[in-house]
Short mmCIF file of C-alpha atoms and ligand atoms in Angstrom, two decimals:
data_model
loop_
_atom_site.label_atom_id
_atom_site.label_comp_id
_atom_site.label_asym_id
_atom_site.label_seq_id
_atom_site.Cartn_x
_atom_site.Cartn_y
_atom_site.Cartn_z
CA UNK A 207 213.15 109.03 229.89
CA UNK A 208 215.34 110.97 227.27
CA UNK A 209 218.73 111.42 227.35
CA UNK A 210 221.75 113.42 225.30
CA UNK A 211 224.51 111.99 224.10
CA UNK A 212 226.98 114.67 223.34
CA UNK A 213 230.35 114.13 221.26
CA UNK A 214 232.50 117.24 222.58
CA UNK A 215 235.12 119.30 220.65
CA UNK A 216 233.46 120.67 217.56
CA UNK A 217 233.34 124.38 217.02
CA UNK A 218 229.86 126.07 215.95
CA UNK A 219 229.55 127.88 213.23
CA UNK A 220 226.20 129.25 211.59
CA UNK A 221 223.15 130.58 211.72
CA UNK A 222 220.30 130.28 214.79
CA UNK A 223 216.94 131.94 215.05
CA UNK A 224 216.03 132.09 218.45
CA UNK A 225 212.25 131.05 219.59
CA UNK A 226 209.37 133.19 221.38
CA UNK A 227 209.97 133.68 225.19
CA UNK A 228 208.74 131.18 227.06
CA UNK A 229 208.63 133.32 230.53
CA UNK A 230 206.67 136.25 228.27
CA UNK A 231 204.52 133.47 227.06
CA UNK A 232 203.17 131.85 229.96
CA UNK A 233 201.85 134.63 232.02
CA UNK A 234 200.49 136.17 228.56
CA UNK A 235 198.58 132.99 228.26
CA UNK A 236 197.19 132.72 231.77
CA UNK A 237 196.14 136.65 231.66
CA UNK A 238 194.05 135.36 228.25
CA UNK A 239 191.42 134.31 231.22
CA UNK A 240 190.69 138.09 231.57
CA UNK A 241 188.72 138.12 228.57
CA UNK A 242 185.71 135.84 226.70
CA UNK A 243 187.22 137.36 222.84
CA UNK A 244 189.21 135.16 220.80
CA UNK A 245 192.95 136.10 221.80
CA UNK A 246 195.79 135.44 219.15
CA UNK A 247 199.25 135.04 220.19
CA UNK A 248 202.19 134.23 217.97
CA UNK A 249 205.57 133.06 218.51
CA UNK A 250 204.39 130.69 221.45
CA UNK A 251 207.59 128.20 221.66
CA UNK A 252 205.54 124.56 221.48
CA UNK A 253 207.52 123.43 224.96
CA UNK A 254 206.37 120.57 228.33
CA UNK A 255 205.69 124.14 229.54
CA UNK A 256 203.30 125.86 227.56
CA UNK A 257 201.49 122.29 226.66
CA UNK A 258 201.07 122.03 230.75
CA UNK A 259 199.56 125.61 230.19
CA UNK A 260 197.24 124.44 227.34
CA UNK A 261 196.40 121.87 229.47
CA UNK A 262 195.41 123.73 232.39
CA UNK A 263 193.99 126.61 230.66
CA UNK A 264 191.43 123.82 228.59
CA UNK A 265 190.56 122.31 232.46
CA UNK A 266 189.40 126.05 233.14
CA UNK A 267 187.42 126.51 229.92
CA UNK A 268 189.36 127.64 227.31
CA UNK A 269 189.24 126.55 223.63
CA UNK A 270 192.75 126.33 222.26
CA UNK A 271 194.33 125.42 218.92
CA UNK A 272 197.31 126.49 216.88
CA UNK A 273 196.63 127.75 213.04
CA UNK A 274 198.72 126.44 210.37
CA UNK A 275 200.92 129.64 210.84
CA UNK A 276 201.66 127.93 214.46
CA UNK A 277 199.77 130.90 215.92
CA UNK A 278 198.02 129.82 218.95
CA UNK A 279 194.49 130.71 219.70
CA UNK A 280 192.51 130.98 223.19
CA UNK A 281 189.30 131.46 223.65
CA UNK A 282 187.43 131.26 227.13
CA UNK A 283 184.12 129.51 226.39
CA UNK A 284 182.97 128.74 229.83
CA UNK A 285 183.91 130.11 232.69
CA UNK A 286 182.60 127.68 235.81
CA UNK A 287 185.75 125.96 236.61
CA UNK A 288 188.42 128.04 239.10
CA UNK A 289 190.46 125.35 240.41
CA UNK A 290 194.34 124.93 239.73
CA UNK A 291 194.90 121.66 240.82
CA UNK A 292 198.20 119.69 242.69
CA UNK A 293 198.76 117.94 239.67
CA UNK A 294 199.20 120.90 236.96
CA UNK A 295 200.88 122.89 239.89
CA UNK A 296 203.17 119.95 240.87
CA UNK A 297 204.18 119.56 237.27
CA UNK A 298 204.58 123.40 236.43
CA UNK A 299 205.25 125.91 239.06
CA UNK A 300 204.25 128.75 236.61
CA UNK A 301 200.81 127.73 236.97
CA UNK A 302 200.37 129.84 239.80
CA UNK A 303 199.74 132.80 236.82
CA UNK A 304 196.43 131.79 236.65
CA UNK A 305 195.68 132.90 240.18
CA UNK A 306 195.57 136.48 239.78
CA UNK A 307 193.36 136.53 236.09
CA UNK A 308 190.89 134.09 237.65
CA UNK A 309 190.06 136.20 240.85
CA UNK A 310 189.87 139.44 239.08
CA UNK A 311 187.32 137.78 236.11
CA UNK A 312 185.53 134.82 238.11
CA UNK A 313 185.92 136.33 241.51
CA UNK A 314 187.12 132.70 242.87
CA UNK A 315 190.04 131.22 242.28
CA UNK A 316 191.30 127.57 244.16
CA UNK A 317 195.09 127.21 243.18
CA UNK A 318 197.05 124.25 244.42
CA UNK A 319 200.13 125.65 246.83
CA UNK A 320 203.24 125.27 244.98
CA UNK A 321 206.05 123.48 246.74
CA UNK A 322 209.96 124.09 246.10
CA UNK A 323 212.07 123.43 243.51
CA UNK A 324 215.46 122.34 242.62
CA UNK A 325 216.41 125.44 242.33
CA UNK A 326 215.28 126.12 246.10
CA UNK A 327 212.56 127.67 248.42
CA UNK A 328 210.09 129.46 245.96
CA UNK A 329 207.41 131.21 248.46
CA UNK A 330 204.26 133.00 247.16
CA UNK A 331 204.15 135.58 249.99
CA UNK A 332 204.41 138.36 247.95
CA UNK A 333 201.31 137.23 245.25
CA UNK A 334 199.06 136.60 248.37
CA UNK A 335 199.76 140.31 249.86
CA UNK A 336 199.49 141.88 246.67
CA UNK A 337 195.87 140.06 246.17
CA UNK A 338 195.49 140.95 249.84
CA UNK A 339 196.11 144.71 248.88
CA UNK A 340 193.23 145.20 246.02
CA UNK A 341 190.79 144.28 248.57
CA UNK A 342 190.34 140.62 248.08
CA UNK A 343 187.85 139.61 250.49
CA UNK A 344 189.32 136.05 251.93
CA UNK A 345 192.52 134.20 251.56
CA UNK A 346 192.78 131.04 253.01
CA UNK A 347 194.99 127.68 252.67
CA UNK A 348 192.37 124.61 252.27
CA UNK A 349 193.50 121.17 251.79
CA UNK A 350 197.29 122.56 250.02
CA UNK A 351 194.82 124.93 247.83
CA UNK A 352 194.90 128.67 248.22
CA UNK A 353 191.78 129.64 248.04
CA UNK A 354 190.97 133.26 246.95
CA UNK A 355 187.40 134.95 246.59
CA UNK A 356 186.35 138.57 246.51
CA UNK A 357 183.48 139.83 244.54
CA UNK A 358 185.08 142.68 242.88
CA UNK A 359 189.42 143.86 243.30
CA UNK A 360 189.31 147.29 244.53
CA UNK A 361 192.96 149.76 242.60
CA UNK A 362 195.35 150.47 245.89
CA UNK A 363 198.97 150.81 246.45
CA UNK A 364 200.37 147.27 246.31
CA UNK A 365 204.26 146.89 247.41
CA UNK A 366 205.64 143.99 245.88
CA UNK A 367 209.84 144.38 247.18
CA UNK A 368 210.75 141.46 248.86
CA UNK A 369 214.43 139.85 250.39
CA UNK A 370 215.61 139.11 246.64
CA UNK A 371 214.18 142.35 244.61
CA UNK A 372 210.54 142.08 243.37
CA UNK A 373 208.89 138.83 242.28
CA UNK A 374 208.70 138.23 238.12
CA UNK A 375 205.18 136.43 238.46
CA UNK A 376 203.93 137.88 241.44
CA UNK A 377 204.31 141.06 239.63
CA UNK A 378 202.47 139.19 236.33
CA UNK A 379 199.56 137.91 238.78
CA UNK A 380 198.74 141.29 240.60
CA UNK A 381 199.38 143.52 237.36
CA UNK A 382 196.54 141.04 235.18
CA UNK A 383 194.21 140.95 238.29
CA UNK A 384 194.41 144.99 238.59
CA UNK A 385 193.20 145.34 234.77
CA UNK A 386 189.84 144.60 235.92
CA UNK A 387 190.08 146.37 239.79
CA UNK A 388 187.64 149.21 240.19
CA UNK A 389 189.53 152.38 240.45
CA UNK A 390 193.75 152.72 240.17
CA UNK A 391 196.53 150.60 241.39
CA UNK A 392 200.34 151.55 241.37
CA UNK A 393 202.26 148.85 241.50
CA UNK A 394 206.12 149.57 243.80
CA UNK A 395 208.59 148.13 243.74
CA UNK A 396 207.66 146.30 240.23
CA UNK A 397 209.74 143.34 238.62
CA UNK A 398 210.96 145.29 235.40
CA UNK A 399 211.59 142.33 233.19
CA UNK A 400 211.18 142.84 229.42
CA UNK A 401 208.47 139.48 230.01
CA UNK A 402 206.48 142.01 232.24
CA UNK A 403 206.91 144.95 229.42
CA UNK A 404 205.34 141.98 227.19
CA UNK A 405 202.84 141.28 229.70
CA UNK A 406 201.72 144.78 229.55
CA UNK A 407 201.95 145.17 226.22
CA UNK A 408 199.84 142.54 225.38
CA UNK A 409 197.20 143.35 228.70
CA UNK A 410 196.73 146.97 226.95
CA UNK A 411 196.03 145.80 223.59
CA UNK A 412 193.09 144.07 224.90
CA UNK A 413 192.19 147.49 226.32
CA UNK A 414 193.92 147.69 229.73
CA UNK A 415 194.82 151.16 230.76
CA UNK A 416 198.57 150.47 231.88
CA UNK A 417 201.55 152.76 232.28
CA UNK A 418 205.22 152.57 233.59
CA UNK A 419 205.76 148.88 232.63
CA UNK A 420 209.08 148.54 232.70
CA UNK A 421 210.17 150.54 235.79
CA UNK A 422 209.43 149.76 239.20
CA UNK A 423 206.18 151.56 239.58
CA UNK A 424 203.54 150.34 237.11
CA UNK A 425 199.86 152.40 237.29
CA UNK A 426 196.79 150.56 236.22
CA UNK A 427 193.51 152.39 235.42
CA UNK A 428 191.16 149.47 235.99
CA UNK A 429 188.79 148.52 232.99
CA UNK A 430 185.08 146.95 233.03
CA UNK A 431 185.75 144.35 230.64
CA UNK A 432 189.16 143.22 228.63
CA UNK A 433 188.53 142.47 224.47
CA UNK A 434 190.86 139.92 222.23
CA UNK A 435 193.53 140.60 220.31
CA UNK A 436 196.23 139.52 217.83
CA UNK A 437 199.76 139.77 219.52
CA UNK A 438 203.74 138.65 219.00
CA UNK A 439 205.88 137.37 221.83
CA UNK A 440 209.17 139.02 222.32
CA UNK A 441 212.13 136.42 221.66
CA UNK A 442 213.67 134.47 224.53
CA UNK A 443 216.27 136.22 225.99
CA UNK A 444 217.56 133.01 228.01
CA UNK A 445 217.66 130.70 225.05
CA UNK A 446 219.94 133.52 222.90
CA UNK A 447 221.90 134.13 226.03
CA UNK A 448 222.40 130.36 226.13
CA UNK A 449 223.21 130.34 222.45
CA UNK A 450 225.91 133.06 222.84
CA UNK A 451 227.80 131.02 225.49
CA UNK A 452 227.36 127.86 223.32
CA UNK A 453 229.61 130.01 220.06
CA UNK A 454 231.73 131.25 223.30
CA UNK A 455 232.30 127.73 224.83
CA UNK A 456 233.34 125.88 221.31
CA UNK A 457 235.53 129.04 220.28
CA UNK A 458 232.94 129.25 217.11
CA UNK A 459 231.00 131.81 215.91
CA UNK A 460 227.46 131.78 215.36
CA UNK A 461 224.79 134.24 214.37
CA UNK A 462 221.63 134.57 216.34
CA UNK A 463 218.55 135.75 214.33
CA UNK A 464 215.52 137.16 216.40
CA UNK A 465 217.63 138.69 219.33
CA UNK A 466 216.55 141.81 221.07
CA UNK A 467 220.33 142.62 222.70
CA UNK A 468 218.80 145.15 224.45
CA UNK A 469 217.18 142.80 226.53
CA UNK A 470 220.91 141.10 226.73
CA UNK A 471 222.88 144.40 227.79
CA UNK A 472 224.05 142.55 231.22
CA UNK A 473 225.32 139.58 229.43
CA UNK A 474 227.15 141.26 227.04
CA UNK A 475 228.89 143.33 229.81
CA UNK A 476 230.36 139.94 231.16
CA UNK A 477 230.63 138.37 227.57
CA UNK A 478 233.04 141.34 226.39
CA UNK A 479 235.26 141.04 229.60
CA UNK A 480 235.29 137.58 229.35
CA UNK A 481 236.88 138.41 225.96
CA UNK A 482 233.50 136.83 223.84
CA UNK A 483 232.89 139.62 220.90
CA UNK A 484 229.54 140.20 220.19
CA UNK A 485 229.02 142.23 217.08
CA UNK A 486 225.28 143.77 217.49
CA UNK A 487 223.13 143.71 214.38
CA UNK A 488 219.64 144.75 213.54
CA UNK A 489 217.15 142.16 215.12
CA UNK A 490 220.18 139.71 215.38
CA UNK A 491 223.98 139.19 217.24
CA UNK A 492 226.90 137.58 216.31
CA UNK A 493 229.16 135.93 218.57
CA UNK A 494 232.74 134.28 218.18
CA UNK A 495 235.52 134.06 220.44
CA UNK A 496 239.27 133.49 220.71
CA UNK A 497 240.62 130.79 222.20
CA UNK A 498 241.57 132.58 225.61
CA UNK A 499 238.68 133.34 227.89
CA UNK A 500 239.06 135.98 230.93
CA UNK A 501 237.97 135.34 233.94
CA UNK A 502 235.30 137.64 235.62
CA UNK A 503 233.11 138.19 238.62
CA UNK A 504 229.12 138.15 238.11
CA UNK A 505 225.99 138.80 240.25
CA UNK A 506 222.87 137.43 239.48
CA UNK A 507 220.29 140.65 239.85
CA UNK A 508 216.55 141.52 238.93
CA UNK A 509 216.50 143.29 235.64
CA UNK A 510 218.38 144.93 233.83
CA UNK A 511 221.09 143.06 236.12
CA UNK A 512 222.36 139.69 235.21
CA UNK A 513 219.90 136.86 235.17
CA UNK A 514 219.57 133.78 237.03
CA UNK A 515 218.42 132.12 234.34
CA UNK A 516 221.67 132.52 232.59
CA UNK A 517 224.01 131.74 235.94
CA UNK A 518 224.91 128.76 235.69
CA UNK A 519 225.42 128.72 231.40
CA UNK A 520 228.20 131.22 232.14
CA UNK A 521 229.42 129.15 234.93
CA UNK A 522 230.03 126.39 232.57
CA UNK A 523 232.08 129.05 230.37
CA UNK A 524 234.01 130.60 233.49
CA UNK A 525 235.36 126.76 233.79
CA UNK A 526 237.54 127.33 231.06
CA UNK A 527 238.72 130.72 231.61
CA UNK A 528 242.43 131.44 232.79
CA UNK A 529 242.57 132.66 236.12
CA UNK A 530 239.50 132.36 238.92
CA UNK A 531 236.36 133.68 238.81
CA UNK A 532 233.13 134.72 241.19
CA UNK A 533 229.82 134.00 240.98
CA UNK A 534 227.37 134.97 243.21
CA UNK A 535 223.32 134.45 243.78
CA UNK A 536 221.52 136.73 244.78
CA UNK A 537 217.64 135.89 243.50
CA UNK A 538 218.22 132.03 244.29
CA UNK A 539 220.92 131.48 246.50
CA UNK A 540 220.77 127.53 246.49
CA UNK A 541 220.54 127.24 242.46
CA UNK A 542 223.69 125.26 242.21
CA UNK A 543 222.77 121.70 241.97
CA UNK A 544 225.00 121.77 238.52
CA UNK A 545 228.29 122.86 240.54
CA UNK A 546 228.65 118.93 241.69
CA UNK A 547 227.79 117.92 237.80
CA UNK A 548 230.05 120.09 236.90
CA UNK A 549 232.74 119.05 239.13
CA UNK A 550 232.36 115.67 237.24
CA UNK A 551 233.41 116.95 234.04
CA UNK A 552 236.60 117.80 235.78
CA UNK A 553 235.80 121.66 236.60
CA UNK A 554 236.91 123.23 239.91
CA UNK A 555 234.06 124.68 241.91
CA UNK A 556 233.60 125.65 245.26
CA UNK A 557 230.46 127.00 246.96
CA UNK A 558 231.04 129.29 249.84
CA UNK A 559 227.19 130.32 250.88
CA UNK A 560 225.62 131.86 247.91
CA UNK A 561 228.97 132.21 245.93
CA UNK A 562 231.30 129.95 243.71
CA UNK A 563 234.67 130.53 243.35
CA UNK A 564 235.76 128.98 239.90
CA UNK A 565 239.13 128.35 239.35
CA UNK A 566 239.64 127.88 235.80
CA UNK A 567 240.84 124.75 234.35
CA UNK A 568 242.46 123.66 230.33
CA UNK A 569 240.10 121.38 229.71
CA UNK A 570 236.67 119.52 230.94
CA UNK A 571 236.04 115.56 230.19
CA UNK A 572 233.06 114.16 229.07
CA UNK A 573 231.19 111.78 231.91
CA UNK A 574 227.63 110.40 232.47
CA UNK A 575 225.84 113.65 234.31
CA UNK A 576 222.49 114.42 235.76
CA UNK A 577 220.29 117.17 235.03
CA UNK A 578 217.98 118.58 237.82
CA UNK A 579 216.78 121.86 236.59
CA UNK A 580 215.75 123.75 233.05
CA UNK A 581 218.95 126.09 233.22
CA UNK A 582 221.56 122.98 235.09
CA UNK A 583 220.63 121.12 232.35
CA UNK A 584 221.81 123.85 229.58
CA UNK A 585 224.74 124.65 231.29
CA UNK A 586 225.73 120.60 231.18
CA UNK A 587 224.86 120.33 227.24
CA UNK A 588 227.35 123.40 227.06
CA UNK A 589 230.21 121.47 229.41
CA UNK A 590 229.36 118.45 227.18
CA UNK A 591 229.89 120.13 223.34
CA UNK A 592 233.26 121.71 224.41
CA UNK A 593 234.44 118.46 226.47
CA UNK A 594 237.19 115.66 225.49
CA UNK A 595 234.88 112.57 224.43
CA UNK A 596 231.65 111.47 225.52
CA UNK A 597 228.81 113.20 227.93
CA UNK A 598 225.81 111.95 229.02
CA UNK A 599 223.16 113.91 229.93
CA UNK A 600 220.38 112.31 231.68
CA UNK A 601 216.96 113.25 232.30
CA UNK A 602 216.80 115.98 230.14
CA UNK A 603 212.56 116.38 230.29
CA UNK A 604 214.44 119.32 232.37
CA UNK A 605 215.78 120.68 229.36
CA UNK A 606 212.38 120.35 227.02
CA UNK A 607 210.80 122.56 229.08
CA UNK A 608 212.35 125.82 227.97
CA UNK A 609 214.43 124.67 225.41
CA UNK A 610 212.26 124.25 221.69
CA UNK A 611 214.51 121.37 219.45
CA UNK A 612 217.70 122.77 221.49
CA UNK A 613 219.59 119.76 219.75
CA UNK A 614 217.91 120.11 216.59
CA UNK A 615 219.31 124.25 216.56
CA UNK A 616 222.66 122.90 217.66
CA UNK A 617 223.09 119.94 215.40
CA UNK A 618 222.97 122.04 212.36
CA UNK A 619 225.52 124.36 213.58
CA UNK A 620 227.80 121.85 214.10
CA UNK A 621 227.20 120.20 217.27
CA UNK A 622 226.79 116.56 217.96
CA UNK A 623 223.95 115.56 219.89
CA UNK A 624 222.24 112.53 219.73
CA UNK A 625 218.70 111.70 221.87
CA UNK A 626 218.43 108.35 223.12
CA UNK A 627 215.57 106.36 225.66
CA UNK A 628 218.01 105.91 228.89
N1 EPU B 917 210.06 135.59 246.26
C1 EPU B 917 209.56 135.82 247.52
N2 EPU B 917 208.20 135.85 247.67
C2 EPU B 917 207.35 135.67 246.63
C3 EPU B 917 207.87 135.46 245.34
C4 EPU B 917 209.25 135.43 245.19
O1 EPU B 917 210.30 135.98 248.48
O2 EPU B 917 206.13 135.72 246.82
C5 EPU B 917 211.52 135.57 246.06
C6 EPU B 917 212.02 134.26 245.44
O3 EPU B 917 212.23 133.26 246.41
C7 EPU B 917 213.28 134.71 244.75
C8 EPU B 917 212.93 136.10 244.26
O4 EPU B 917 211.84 136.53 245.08
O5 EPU B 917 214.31 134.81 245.69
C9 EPU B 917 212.54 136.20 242.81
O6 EPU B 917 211.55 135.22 242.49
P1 EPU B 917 210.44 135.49 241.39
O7 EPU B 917 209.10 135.48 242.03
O8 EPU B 917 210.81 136.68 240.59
O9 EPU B 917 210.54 134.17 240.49
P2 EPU B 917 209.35 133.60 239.61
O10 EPU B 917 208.50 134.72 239.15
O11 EPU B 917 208.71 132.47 240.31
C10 EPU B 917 210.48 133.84 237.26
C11 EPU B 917 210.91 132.92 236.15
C12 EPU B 917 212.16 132.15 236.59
C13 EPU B 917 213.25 133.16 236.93
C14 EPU B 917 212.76 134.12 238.01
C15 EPU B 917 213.74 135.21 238.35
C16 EPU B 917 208.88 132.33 234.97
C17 EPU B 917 207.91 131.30 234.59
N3 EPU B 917 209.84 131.99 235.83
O12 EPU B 917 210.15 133.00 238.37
O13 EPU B 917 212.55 131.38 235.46
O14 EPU B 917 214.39 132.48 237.39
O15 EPU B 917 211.53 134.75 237.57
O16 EPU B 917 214.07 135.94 237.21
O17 EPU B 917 208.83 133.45 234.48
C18 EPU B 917 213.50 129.55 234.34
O18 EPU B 917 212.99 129.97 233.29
O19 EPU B 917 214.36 128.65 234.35
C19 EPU B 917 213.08 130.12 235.62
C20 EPU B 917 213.26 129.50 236.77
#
């Protein structure tokens, strides 16, 4: 296993162009089962993810290569196989995105049961009654596999609100599977995420009839058949979001090429109390901060609200600001294994139910930490650049998954990161 070795105390200072979106990515890939025409799709970050996605879309029949301009081609060449198995589900929840594309085209699909996660319970509930609601015919557990089969989906009203706000995938699975229902679907209470906007966008290039992407009630006009087409991922709004702490965190100032900030608008928010400035440019941000961070109060939301994904990054930040701060989470209230990791480094967190009070401190030391999830691990590379001496950051497979050459970007700005075989 892989692990960082981080020399802390260096201030960043350059230039970083910031990969495709790895959330927009996978569900665009899975929804590529839709069609038998060659689909094209650039800017697909070469991550543990989207190889486990390769993988698993090759098992079901898919021919896949990249072209020497890295853009990666699918192409369904036989469509037999409808089984997800344990073993690509076990390694990569996201897997479940194949669930609602293979129903809707091969009117069967067997998808191993995902567990939880480090990050907590992760239920499917909402997928299964959104299948339920375009008419699909049986739904059954066998053997940890849901199995799905319907002949055709039938367009309906499909409600997908649940405890925490709508479900991201759930939202990916029923929107793909309703391109080829027979009649309309509206979609309520939609996840609005600019990955579902992608989704959409890429679902009516290949001839899907969709509207309202991007607001909580998306309408689908269902389609016979789906073609191929040639399509760009949107950038990864996590990894710039990560990027902008990471200038914030080493008082540096770095430029971020490739950066929709409109899909950032949340972050900023906090980033401008916190007392971050972030100058917006065309296609690109730059970020730099003075020595003195605020401290501020954030709540993780659905979209356009603060993300999850970038809770506990700004957590690492809110360490070092001058006063106390509150973070609360409301889409995954037990994704804070990083508070005790954090503690380690000398930080002063306390978890009260879903909420951390931080209590700012001068400085964080570097010690030997543990990663246990994709966005824990960031947030502990962060802790580690802006910390007196050494960190170690083990296990950081966590950290390949979403991350492309994260030490290779941050090495050439400045930071000192070295990988080494624990
Ligand atoms: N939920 C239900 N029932 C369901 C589905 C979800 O109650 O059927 C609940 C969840 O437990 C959670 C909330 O709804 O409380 C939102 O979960 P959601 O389904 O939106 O999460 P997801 O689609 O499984 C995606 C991202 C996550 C990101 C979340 C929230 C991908 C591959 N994953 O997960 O990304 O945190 O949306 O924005 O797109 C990451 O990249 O590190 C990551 C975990």
């Amino acid at each position: 296993m892989d692990m960082f070795i981080i020399q802390g105390g260096t201030r960043l200072r350059g230039d970083i162009t910031i990969s495709g979106a790895k959330n927009a990515a996978l569900p665009i890939m899975a929804a590529c089962l839709l069609t038998r025409h060659e689909c094209v799709i650039r800017s697909v970050p070469d991550l543990a993810d989207t190889q486990h996605l390769i993988k698993l879309l090759e098992t079901l029949g898919a021919k896949i290569w990249r072209d020497e301009s890295d853009a990666l081609h699918i192409k369904v060449e036989d469509e037999s196989c409808c089984l997800a198995d344990y073993e690509s589900v076990r390694r990569m929840r996201a897997s479940i995105c194949v669930l609602g594309p293979l129903l809707a085209r091969r009117h069967l699909a067997e998808v191993s049961m995902p567990g939880g996660c480090a990050i907590g319970d992760r239920p499917i509930n909402l997928h299964l009654r959104g299948l339920e609601a375009l008419g699909t015919q049986k739904i059954s557990l066998e053997s940890g596999n849901i199995v799905a089969e319907s002949p055709y989906l039938k367009g309906s009203e499909v409600f997908l609100g649940g405890p925490f706000g709508s479900t991201v995938l759930g939202t990916a699975n029923i929107l793909s599977a309703a391109t080829l229902a027979r009649g309309r679907t509206v979609i309520e209470s939609a996840a609005c995420e600019p990955e579902i906007v992608d989704l959409g966008n890429f679902l009516n290039s290949l001839g899907a009839k969709i509207t309202g992407h991007g607001t909580p009630r998306i309408t689908i006009d269902g389609v016979e058949e789906l073609q191929g087409s040639d399509y760009e991922i949107i950038p990864d709004r996590i990894e710039a979001g990560t990027f902008m702490v990471a200038a914030a965190i080493t008082n540096g100032e770095l430029t971020l090429h490739n950066c929709r900030t409109e899909h950032l608008m949340a972050v900023i928010d906090r980033l401008n109390l916190i007392g971050v400035e972030v100058e917006r440019l065309t296609n690109a941000v730059r970020v730099s901060s003075a020595r003195r961070l605020n401290p501020v109060d954030i709540t993780t939301q659905p979209y356009p609200g603060f993300p999850t994904d970038l809770q506990a990054q700004l957590m690492a930040l809110l360490c070092l600001a001058d006063g106390n701060s509150i973070i609360t989470e409301k889409i995954f209230p037990d994704r804070f294994m990083h508070i005790a990791e954090l503690n380690r480094m000398g930080a002063r967190l306390r978890k009260e139910g879903p909420t951390v009070v931080v209590q700012g401190v001068r400085e964080l030391i570097g010690a030997p930490v543990m990663a246990s999830d994709l966005r824990a691990s960031a947030a502990l590379v962060l802790a580690g650049m802006v910390a007196q001496g050494q960190t170690e950051v083990r296990r950081v497979y966590h950290i390949d998954r979403g991350y492309y050459g994260i030490e290779d970007k941050l090495n050439k700005v400045g930071a000192h990161i070295e990988r080494v075989k624990e």
